[in-house]
Amino acid sequence: MAEEQRQYRIRRPRNFRPRLDIFNVYNDSEFRKRYRLDQQGFLYVTELIREVIANRTERSHAVTPEMKVALTLRYFATGKMQLCNADDFGLSQPTISRAISQTVDALTAPHIITRFIDFPTNPMEIQRIQADFYRIAGFPGVVGAIDGTHVKIVAPHDYEEVYVNRKNVHSINVQVVFDANFILRDLVAQWPGSVHDSRILRESGLWDGFEQNQIPAGCYMLGDSGYPCKRWLLTPYLRPAEREYQEAFNRAHKKTRSVVERGIGQLKRRFHVLHDEIRVNPQKASKIIMACGILHNICKQRNIPLDDDENEEDVDDPNVEEVFQPVPGGPVADGALFRENVARNHFM
């Protein structure tokens, strides 16, 4: 009897919903608003990773590389994975999740990261960046402005307590360095929210690059007082001692370093997933942050603007700034003396 039932069982036909043709449905402005890239930029990104994310099957309803990139960009733009479905992509939530994971993995491959996020070491490029920074407030020798920014994540199952930051929120503490044109020159997105900015820097390749003289002398980064003052990392005077050149140094430092705050603001405005709580584990969240940084630089390199309603002046959310506590003597004291020489020579 059971065999007869199996023979007469009618298999339900699969119901494929029509998929949105995003290139013909939206004009340039609408396309950029939804995906943060223009159509040419979208195709450029797709070609970068096509071979990695292409399906090995020739089924007519397989998710194409273009669709995977569209799903990922839509998720980054909104921070809401379910909105990808609401945009008539005609895909199930598990399919969307797999497509986004594949695309993020492809975008954060080491050769892609080093291609689009690279700290300058070429003398001609360094001179150009220094000239761009100098035009802001007359601060010489600057090759980057550094800061940390927190990206909220859902409470992880493992080591949950170390991801709680000063604001009692679970987060990844992200180190960023911007140049004067708001291009990311360094991005580290792997540390829990409880870790101090200065430790992240000390454990980074950027620290090694400066300490081992891989970056030429006379190149400075600007950081806030949460960082140690060094010969290559200049922080503001906490107490200028009523000396005019120290006040002038602080004014130029603040104006020049504002690049990093505005850069973080632009990055988070472009990709709203970085504003909201990323609801994946910390390892996946770190890859999403890195992928957004790479896409931000692609937008900058291709002159893809933010939408008018998102292009207003913006800075990162203000934090209670922690002051670095130096050990008496040693390299930090040497950095303070070096800062004094810079201030005297350029701002008296």
C-alpha positions as MATLAB code, in Angstrom:
seq = 'MAEEQRQYRIRRPRNFRPRLDIFNVYNDSEFRKRYRLDQQGFLYVTELIREVIANRTERSHAVTPEMKVALTLRYFATGKMQLCNADDFGLSQPTISRAISQTVDALTAPHIITRFIDFPTNPMEIQRIQADFYRIAGFPGVVGAIDGTHVKIVAPHDYEEVYVNRKNVHSINVQVVFDANFILRDLVAQWPGSVHDSRILRESGLWDGFEQNQIPAGCYMLGDSGYPCKRWLLTPYLRPAEREYQEAFNRAHKKTRSVVERGIGQLKRRFHVLHDEIRVNPQKASKIIMACGILHNICKQRNIPLDDDENEEDVDDPNVEEVFQPVPGGPVADGALFRENVARNHFM';
ca = [
       0.000    0.000    0.000;
       2.819    2.381    0.887;
       4.498    1.573   -2.445;
       1.326    2.458   -4.316;
       1.104    5.774   -2.441;
       4.672    6.624   -3.445;
       3.904    5.839   -7.071;
       0.904    8.151   -7.158;
       2.499   10.926   -5.147;
       2.644   14.069   -7.279;
       5.780   16.144   -6.890;
       5.079   19.820   -6.357;
       6.681   21.909   -9.133;
       9.345   24.392   -8.053;
       8.133   27.961   -8.114;
      10.806   30.351   -9.403;
       9.929   33.969   -8.776;
      11.014   36.472  -11.399;
      14.285   38.215  -10.515;
      14.785   41.921  -10.699;
      16.752   43.313  -13.645;
      18.497   46.058  -11.688;
      20.283   47.541  -14.715;
      17.047   48.346  -16.538;
      14.761   49.109  -13.603;
      16.822   51.879  -11.960;
      18.347   55.031  -13.366;
      21.900   56.001  -12.321;
      20.819   57.922   -9.224;
      18.451   55.208   -8.023;
      21.063   52.533   -8.692;
      23.721   54.377   -6.695;
      21.302   55.025   -3.844;
      20.517   51.320   -3.507;
      23.953   49.824   -4.153;
      26.370   52.688   -3.334;
      28.237   52.125   -6.602;
      27.270   53.310  -10.058;
      26.640   50.687  -12.728;
      30.178   50.785  -14.095;
      31.596   50.483  -10.597;
      29.253   47.584   -9.915;
      30.499   45.754  -13.008;
      34.105   46.543  -12.063;
      33.668   44.904   -8.650;
      31.892   41.915  -10.186;
      34.744   41.307  -12.628;
      37.271   41.463   -9.777;
      35.784   38.404   -8.108;
      33.719   36.743  -10.864;
      35.849   33.602  -11.119;
      35.680   33.030   -7.366;
      31.942   33.486   -6.860;
      30.667   31.991  -10.135;
      28.637   28.810   -9.731;
      30.041   25.559  -11.032;
      26.628   24.500  -12.296;
      24.911   25.607  -15.483;
      21.415   25.428  -14.018;
      19.190   28.121  -15.435;
      18.227   29.424  -11.997;
      21.696   29.473  -10.419;
      22.543   32.752   -8.698;
      24.805   34.733  -11.025;
      27.913   36.643   -9.886;
      26.077   39.890  -10.663;
      23.215   38.873   -8.384;
      25.591   37.896   -5.572;
      27.345   41.257   -5.736;
      23.984   43.053   -5.831;
      22.770   41.185   -2.752;
      25.951   41.997   -0.869;
      25.946   45.675   -1.787;
      22.283   45.982   -0.852;
      22.994   44.404    2.526;
      25.961   46.728    3.105;
      23.882   49.753    2.097;
      20.976   48.966    4.428;
      22.344   46.710    7.145;
      19.194   44.604    6.791;
      19.592   41.247    5.084;
      15.832   40.761    4.794;
      15.568   43.904    2.658;
      17.442   42.033   -0.073;
      14.405   39.778   -0.287;
      12.035   42.731   -0.141;
      13.716   44.189   -3.216;
      12.218   41.398   -5.356;
      15.403   39.433   -5.869;
      13.250   36.325   -5.827;
      15.569   34.347   -3.540;
      15.172   32.597   -0.213;
      16.869   33.938    2.903;
      19.346   30.994    3.143;
      20.336   31.533   -0.495;
      20.877   35.228    0.160;
      22.986   34.479    3.221;
      25.211   32.036    1.312;
      25.618   34.452   -1.602;
      26.649   37.297    0.698;
      29.145   35.087    2.555;
      30.745   33.967   -0.719;
      31.033   37.533   -1.961;
      32.473   38.866    1.302;
      35.062   36.065    1.359;
      36.074   36.892   -2.212;
      36.324   40.634   -1.538;
      38.554   40.073    1.506;
      41.067   37.750   -0.129;
      44.624   38.923    0.717;
      45.464   39.988   -2.848;
      42.314   42.149   -2.999;
      43.047   43.782    0.368;
      46.633   44.707   -0.533;
      45.514   45.993   -3.913;
      43.048   48.531   -2.511;
      44.234   49.299    1.042;
      47.939   50.053    1.018;
      50.040   52.381    3.162;
      52.312   54.557    0.983;
      56.016   53.738    0.763;
      56.780   55.144   -2.698;
      58.583   58.524   -2.329;
      56.557   60.267   -5.043;
      53.259   59.077   -3.593;
      54.365   60.098   -0.097;
      55.226   63.611   -1.301;
      51.823   63.962   -2.962;
      49.995   62.859    0.199;
      52.088   65.171    2.375;
      51.308   68.089    0.066;
      47.577   67.318    0.271;
      47.702   67.298    4.075;
      49.828   70.455    4.185;
      47.155   72.371    2.273;
      44.654   71.747    5.077;
      46.381   73.639    7.884;
      50.086   73.912    7.088;
      51.115   70.801    9.025;
      54.253   69.348    7.386;
      55.168   65.732    6.729;
      51.786   64.101    7.414;
      51.087   60.835    5.594;
      48.012   59.715    7.520;
      45.525   60.438   10.291;
      44.776   57.513   12.625;
      41.886   56.706   14.934;
      39.777   53.866   16.236;
      36.055   53.465   15.646;
      33.659   50.927   17.109;
      31.296   48.838   14.989;
      28.519   47.209   17.000;
      28.017   43.449   16.804;
      25.588   40.993   18.346;
      26.872   39.431   21.577;
      29.075   36.483   20.560;
      28.834   33.039   22.154;
      32.553   32.835   22.925;
      34.542   35.359   24.978;
      31.512   37.604   25.107;
      32.896   39.851   27.841;
      35.979   41.010   25.877;
      33.766   42.492   23.160;
      32.074   44.908   25.593;
      33.443   48.435   25.048;
      33.454   51.532   27.274;
      29.862   52.253   26.366;
      28.826   48.771   27.511;
      28.103   47.735   23.915;
      29.473   44.707   22.082;
      31.722   45.862   19.275;
      34.769   45.432   17.087;
      37.343   48.197   17.635;
      38.516   49.137   14.150;
      41.785   50.957   13.480;
      41.669   53.216   10.436;
      44.148   55.540    8.745;
      42.912   58.016    6.121;
      44.811   60.299    3.787;
      43.729   63.855    3.025;
      41.376   62.661    0.258;
      39.526   60.292    2.620;
      41.107   57.188    1.096;
      41.734   54.394    3.588;
      45.450   53.697    3.888;
      45.239   51.149    6.685;
      42.405   49.175    8.256;
      42.584   46.649   11.095;
      39.241   45.079   11.995;
      39.967   42.107   14.229;
      40.122   43.366   17.806;
      37.344   43.169   20.434;
      35.743   46.369   21.650;
      37.460   46.296   25.047;
      40.950   46.596   23.527;
      42.563   50.057   23.687;
      43.474   51.892   20.477;
      47.138   52.065   21.448;
      47.418   48.291   21.819;
      45.829   47.706   18.423;
      48.408   50.020   16.864;
      51.292   48.384   18.720;
      50.246   44.939   17.454;
      49.761   46.097   13.865;
      51.936   45.926   10.794;
      51.838   49.713   10.656;
      53.782   49.921   13.933;
      56.389   47.529   12.580;
      56.637   49.487    9.334;
      57.535   52.699   11.142;
      59.670   51.132   13.872;
      61.711   49.134   11.350;
      62.214   52.181    9.079;
      60.275   50.658    6.194;
      58.574   54.055    5.929;
      60.986   56.959    5.295;
      62.000   59.362    8.056;
      60.125   62.664    8.065;
      56.751   60.933    7.642;
      54.274   61.505   10.462;
      50.884   60.224   11.405;
      48.554   62.315   13.526;
      46.631   60.692   16.369;
      44.652   61.814   19.404;
      45.948   61.649   22.967;
      44.896   58.013   23.261;
      48.053   57.127   21.332;
      51.690   57.367   22.455;
      53.623   60.338   21.117;
      56.494   59.098   18.973;
      58.851   60.385   16.310;
      56.427   59.133   13.660;
      53.143   59.593   15.551;
      52.391   63.101   16.758;
      49.677   63.707   19.347;
      48.392   67.063   20.659;
      49.733   68.830   23.730;
      47.459   68.098   26.682;
      48.596   71.280   28.438;
      50.090   73.765   25.960;
      51.635   75.818   28.828;
      50.457   79.104   27.306;
      53.093   78.976   24.601;
      51.768   80.308   21.337;
      53.615   77.829   19.142;
      52.146   74.913   21.119;
      48.660   76.366   20.724;
      49.319   76.812   16.997;
      50.560   73.223   16.806;
      47.361   71.977   18.486;
      45.124   74.032   16.187;
      46.824   72.730   13.040;
      46.869   69.204   14.474;
      43.152   69.242   15.237;
      42.166   70.635   11.846;
      44.395   68.219    9.963;
      43.447   65.178   12.033;
      39.741   65.871   11.492;
      40.239   64.061    8.177;
      40.044   60.720    9.970;
      36.820   61.620   11.812;
      35.204   62.785    8.592;
      36.516   59.722    6.751;
      34.930   57.395    9.302;
      31.702   59.345    8.948;
      31.739   58.935    5.179;
      32.500   55.211    5.437;
      29.602   54.592    7.823;
      27.221   56.784    5.852;
      28.013   54.961    2.646;
      27.558   51.527    4.230;
      24.861   51.613    6.892;
      25.659   48.062    7.962;
      28.501   49.691    9.944;
      26.023   51.928   11.784;
      23.767   49.143   12.975;
      24.471   45.984   14.944;
      26.053   43.409   12.647;
      24.264   40.180   13.495;
      26.962   37.647   12.691;
      29.895   36.224   14.638;
      32.965   38.470   15.170;
      35.041   36.757   12.479;
      32.385   37.362    9.815;
      31.779   40.885   11.118;
      35.494   41.646   10.704;
      35.343   40.511    7.071;
      32.262   42.661    6.432;
      34.063   45.719    7.846;
      37.107   45.027    5.671;
      34.939   44.519    2.573;
      33.232   47.872    3.215;
      36.646   49.533    3.485;
      37.728   48.073    0.150;
      34.507   49.173   -1.534;
      34.859   52.650   -0.015;
      38.289   52.992   -1.630;
      36.940   51.742   -4.952;
      34.264   54.437   -4.764;
      36.925   57.061   -4.031;
      39.195   55.906   -6.822;
      36.313   55.924   -9.304;
      34.910   59.261   -8.020;
      31.565   57.723   -7.089;
      29.907   60.286   -4.800;
      27.624   59.780   -1.865;
      24.001   60.730   -2.485;
      23.161   64.364   -1.790;
      21.233   63.498    1.372;
      24.225   61.499    2.645;
      27.028   63.841    1.616;
      26.618   66.378    4.395;
      29.528   67.035    6.705;
      29.818   64.109    9.052;
      32.145   62.904   11.781;
      32.317   59.720   13.743;
      30.323   59.445   16.950;
      32.295   61.244   19.662;
      33.820   58.992   22.291;
      35.218   59.745   25.706;
      38.846   60.051   24.749;
      41.224   57.943   26.803;
      44.592   59.547   27.441;
      47.641   57.376   26.861;
      49.588   56.898   30.084;
      53.320   56.845   29.249;
      56.019   55.210   31.314;
      58.562   57.865   32.472;
      61.516   58.074   30.101;
      61.942   55.815   27.088;
      60.608   56.140   23.512;
      57.445   58.046   24.431;
      59.421   60.746   26.247;
      61.681   60.887   23.196;
      58.551   61.340   21.072;
      57.439   64.273   23.227;
      60.811   65.961   22.711;
      60.548   65.362   18.984;
      57.049   66.891   18.951;
      58.474   69.944   20.711;
      61.067   70.337   17.968;
      58.401   70.049   15.261;
      56.255   72.635   17.012;
      59.131   75.062   17.480;
      60.424   74.697   13.916;
      57.084   74.977   12.117;
      54.628   76.833   14.355;
      56.611   79.566   16.150;
];
